[in-house]
Short mmCIF file of C-alpha atoms in Angstrom, two decimals:
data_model
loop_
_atom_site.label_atom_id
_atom_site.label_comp_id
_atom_site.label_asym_id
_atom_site.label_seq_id
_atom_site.Cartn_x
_atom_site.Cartn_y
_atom_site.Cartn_z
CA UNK D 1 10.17 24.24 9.08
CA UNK D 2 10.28 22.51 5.56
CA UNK D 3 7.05 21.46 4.00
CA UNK D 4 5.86 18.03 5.21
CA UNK D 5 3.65 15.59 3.01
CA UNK D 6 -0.25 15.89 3.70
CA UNK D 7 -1.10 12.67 2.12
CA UNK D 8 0.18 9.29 2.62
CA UNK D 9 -1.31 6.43 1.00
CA UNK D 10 -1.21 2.89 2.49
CA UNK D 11 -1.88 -0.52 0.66
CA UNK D 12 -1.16 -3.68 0.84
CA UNK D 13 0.95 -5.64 -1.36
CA UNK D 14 -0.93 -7.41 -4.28
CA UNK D 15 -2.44 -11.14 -4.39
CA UNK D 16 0.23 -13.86 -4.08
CA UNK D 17 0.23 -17.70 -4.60
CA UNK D 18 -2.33 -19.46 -3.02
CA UNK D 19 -3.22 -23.53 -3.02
CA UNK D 20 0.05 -24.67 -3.59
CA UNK D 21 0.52 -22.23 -6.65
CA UNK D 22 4.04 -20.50 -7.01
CA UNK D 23 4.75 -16.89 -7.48
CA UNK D 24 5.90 -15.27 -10.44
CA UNK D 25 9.01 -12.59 -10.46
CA UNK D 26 9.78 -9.49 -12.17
CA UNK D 27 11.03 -11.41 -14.72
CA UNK D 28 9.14 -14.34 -15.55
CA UNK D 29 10.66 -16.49 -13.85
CA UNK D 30 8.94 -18.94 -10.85
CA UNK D 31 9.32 -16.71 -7.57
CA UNK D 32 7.80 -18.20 -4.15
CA UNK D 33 8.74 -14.85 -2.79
CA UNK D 34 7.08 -12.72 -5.05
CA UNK D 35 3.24 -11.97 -6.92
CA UNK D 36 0.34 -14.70 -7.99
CA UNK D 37 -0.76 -14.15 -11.84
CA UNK D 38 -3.37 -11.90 -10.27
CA UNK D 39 -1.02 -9.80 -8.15
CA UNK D 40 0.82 -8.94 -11.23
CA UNK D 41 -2.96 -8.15 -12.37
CA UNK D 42 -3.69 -5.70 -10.00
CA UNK D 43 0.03 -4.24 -9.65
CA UNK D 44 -0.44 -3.16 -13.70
CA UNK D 45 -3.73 -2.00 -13.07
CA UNK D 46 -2.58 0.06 -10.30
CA UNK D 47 -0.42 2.41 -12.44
CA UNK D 48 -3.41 4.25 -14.51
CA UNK D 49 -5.42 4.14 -10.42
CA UNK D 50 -2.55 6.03 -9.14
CA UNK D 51 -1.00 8.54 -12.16
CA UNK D 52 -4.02 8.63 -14.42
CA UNK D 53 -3.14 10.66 -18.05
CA UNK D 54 -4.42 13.89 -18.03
CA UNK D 55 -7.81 13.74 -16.13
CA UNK D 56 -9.15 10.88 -17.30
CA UNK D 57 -9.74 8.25 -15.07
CA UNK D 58 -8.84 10.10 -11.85
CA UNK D 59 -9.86 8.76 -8.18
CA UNK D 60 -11.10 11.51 -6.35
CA UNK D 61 -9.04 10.92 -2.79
CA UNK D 62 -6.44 9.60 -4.60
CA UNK D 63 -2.88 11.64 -5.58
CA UNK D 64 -0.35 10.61 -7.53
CA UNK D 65 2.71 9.78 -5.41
CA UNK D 66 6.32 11.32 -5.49
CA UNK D 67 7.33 8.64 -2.63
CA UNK D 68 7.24 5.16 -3.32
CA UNK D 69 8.00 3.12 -0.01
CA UNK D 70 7.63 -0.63 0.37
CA UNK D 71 8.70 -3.02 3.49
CA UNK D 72 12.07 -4.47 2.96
CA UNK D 73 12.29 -7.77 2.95
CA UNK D 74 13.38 -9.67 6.20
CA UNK D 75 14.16 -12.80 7.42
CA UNK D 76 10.69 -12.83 9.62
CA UNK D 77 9.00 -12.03 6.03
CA UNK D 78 11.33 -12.83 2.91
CA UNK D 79 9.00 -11.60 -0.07
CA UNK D 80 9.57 -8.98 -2.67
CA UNK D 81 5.26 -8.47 -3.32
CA UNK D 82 5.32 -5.02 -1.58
CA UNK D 83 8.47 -3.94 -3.85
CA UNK D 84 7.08 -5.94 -6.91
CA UNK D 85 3.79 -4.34 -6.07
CA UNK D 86 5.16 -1.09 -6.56
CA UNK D 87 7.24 -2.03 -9.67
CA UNK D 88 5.32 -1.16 -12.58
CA UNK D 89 3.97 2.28 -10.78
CA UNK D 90 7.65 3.14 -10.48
CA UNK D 91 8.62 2.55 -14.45
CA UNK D 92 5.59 4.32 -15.36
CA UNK D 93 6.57 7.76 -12.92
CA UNK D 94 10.43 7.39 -13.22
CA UNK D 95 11.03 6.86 -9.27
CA UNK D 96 12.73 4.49 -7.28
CA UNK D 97 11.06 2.42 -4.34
CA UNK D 98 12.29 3.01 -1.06
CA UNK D 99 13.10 -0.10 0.94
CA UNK D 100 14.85 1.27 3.87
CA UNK D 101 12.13 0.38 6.24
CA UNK D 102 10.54 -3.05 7.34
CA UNK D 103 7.29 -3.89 9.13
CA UNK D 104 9.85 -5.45 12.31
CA UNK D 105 10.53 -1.39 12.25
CA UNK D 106 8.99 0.56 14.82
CA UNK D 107 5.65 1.92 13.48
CA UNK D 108 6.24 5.35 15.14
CA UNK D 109 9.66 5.90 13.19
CA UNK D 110 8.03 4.60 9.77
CA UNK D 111 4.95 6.76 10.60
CA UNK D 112 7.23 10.09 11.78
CA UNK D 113 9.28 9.10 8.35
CA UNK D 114 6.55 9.32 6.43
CA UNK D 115 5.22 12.67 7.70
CA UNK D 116 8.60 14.59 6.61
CA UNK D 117 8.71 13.94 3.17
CA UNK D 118 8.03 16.15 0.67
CA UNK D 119 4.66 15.18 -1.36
CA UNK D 120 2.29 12.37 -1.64
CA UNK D 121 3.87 8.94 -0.25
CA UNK D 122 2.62 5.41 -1.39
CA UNK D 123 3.53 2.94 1.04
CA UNK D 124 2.92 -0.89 0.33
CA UNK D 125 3.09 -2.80 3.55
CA UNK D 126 2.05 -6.15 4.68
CA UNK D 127 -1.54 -6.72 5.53
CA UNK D 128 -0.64 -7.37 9.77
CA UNK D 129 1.56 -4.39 10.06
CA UNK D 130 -1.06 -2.03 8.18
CA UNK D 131 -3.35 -1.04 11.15
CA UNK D 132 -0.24 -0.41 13.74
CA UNK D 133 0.85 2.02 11.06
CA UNK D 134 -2.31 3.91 10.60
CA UNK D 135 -2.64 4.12 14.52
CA UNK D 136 0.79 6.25 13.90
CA UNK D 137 -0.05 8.32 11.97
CA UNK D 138 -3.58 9.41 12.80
CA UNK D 139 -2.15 9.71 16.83
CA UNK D 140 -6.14 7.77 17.34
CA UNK D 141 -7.32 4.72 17.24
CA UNK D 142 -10.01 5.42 14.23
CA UNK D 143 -8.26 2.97 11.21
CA UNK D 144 -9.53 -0.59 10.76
CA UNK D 145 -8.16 -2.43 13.59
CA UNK D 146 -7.14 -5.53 11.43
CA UNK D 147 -6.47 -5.79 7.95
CA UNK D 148 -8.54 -9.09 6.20
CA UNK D 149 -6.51 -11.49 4.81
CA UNK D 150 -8.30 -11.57 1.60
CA UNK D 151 -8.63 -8.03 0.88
CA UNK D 152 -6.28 -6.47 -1.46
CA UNK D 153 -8.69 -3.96 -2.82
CA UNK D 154 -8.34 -0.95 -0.40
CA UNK D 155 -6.31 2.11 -0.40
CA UNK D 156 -5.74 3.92 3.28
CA UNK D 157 -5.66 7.41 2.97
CA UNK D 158 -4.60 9.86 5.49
CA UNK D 159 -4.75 13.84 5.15
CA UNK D 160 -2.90 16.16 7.23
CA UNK D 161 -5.77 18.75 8.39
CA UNK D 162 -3.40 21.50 10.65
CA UNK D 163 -2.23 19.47 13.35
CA UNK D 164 -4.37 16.13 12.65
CA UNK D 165 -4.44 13.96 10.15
CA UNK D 166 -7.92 12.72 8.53
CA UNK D 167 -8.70 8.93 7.33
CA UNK D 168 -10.74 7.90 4.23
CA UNK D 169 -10.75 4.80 2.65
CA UNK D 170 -10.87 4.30 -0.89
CA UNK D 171 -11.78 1.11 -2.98
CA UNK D 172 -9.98 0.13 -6.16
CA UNK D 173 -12.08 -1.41 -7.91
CA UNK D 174 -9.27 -2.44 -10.58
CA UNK D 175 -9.98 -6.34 -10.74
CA UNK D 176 -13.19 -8.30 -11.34
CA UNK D 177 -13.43 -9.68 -7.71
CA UNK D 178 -12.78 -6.19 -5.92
CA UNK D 179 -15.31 -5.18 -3.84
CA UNK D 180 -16.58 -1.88 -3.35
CA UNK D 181 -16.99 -1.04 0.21
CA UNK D 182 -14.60 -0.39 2.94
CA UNK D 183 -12.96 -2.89 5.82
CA UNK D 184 -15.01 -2.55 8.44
CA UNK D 185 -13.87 -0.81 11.77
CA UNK D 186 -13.74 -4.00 13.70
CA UNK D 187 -13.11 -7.21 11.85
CA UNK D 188 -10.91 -10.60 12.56
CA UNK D 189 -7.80 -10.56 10.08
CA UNK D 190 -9.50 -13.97 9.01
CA UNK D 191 -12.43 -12.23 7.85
CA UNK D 192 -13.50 -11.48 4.29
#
C-alpha cells in the first residue's frame, strides 16, 4: 500500500465583502467574487502560520502542507476566496492549488481523496460544507456540527492514529479580532 497523508488541515476561506463592500482580486482589481481588504489580511498572514522559517514562529499542531486543495468554483457558489485564500501560501512554497473538487462534491470522495495523498493537505472549503467534511474523515460525528458564519479564525486538524483519525482544533490568532478558543461542539451557523 503507498503511504497515505496523516494530517489534513481544513479552513475556511478568508473574510470577504460585507455591507455592501466589494471584493478585491488577485490583482487589484474590484472582484465581487473574491477577498474583503481583511481576507487578503489574513490570507498573507497565513503564509508565516503555515511554513514558518526555520523554527521560529511554529504552531505546534500545525504542518506545513505539500497539498494545497481549495473548492472549485461553481455555479451554486461562484467565488475564487478559497483559491485566493490559498494564493499567497502557494507563491511562498512553490505549489499549485488543486481545484478539482467542489463542496456540490460528495464529501466521502473529497474526504477518501484526501486520505491518499502523500503528506500534509490544506484544504480551504466553504464554511457550510466544512462539518460534512470532517464527519468524513473522522468516520464519527465528534467535529463542530456547524461552522459560524463569522469565524474565520480556526484551523481543523485531523491526525491519522492507525486506523482512526484524531481531531484538534487550532486557533490562528493572525488578525486583531481572532479569537482564541475553539467553535463549540454544538452551535447555530448564525452564531458568533
Amino acid at each position: 500500500m503507498a503511504f497515505e497523508t496523516n494530517c489534513v488541515m481544513l479552513i475556511r476561506h478568508a473574510e470577504k465583502p460585507a455591507g455592501g463592500r466589494v471584493g478585491i482580486g488577485p490583482q487589484g482589481l474590484v472582484d465581487p467574487q473574491s477577498l474583503s481588504v481583511v481576507g487578503w489580511q489574513r490570507a498573507g498572514a497565513l503564509v508565516p502560520f503555515f511554513a514558518p522559517v526555520g523554527h521560529r514562529g511554529h504552531v505546534p499542531g500545525i504542518e506545513r502542507p505539500l497539498h494545497l486543495l481549495a473548492a472549485r468554483p461553481v455555479q451554486a457558489h461562484p467565488s475564487t476566496r478559497p483559491r485566493d485564500t490559498l494564493l499567497p501560501l502557494a507563491e511562498a512554497l512553490a505549489l499549485d492549488v488543486d481545484e478539482q473538487w467542489s463542496t456540490d462534491d460528495p464529501p466521502s470522495k473529497v474526504a477518501e481523496h484526501l486520505r491518499t495523498l502523500q503528506g500534509p493537505a490544506l484544504v480551504c472549503w466553504r464554511h457550510e460544507a466544512l462539518p460534512a467534511l470532517a464527519r468524513e474523515l473522522l468516520q464519527r460525528d465528534e467535529a463542530p456540527a456547524a461552522w459560524p458564519e463569522a469565524r474565520f479564525d480556526v484551523v481543523w486538524v485531523f491526525r491519522r492514529a492507525g486506523v482512526r483519525w484524531t481531531f484538534q482544533q487550532v486557533a490562528q490568532q493572525l488578525l486583531a479580532e481572532d479569537r482564541g478558543q475553539p467553535i463549540p461542539r454544538r452551535v447555530s451557523a448564525r452564531a458568533a
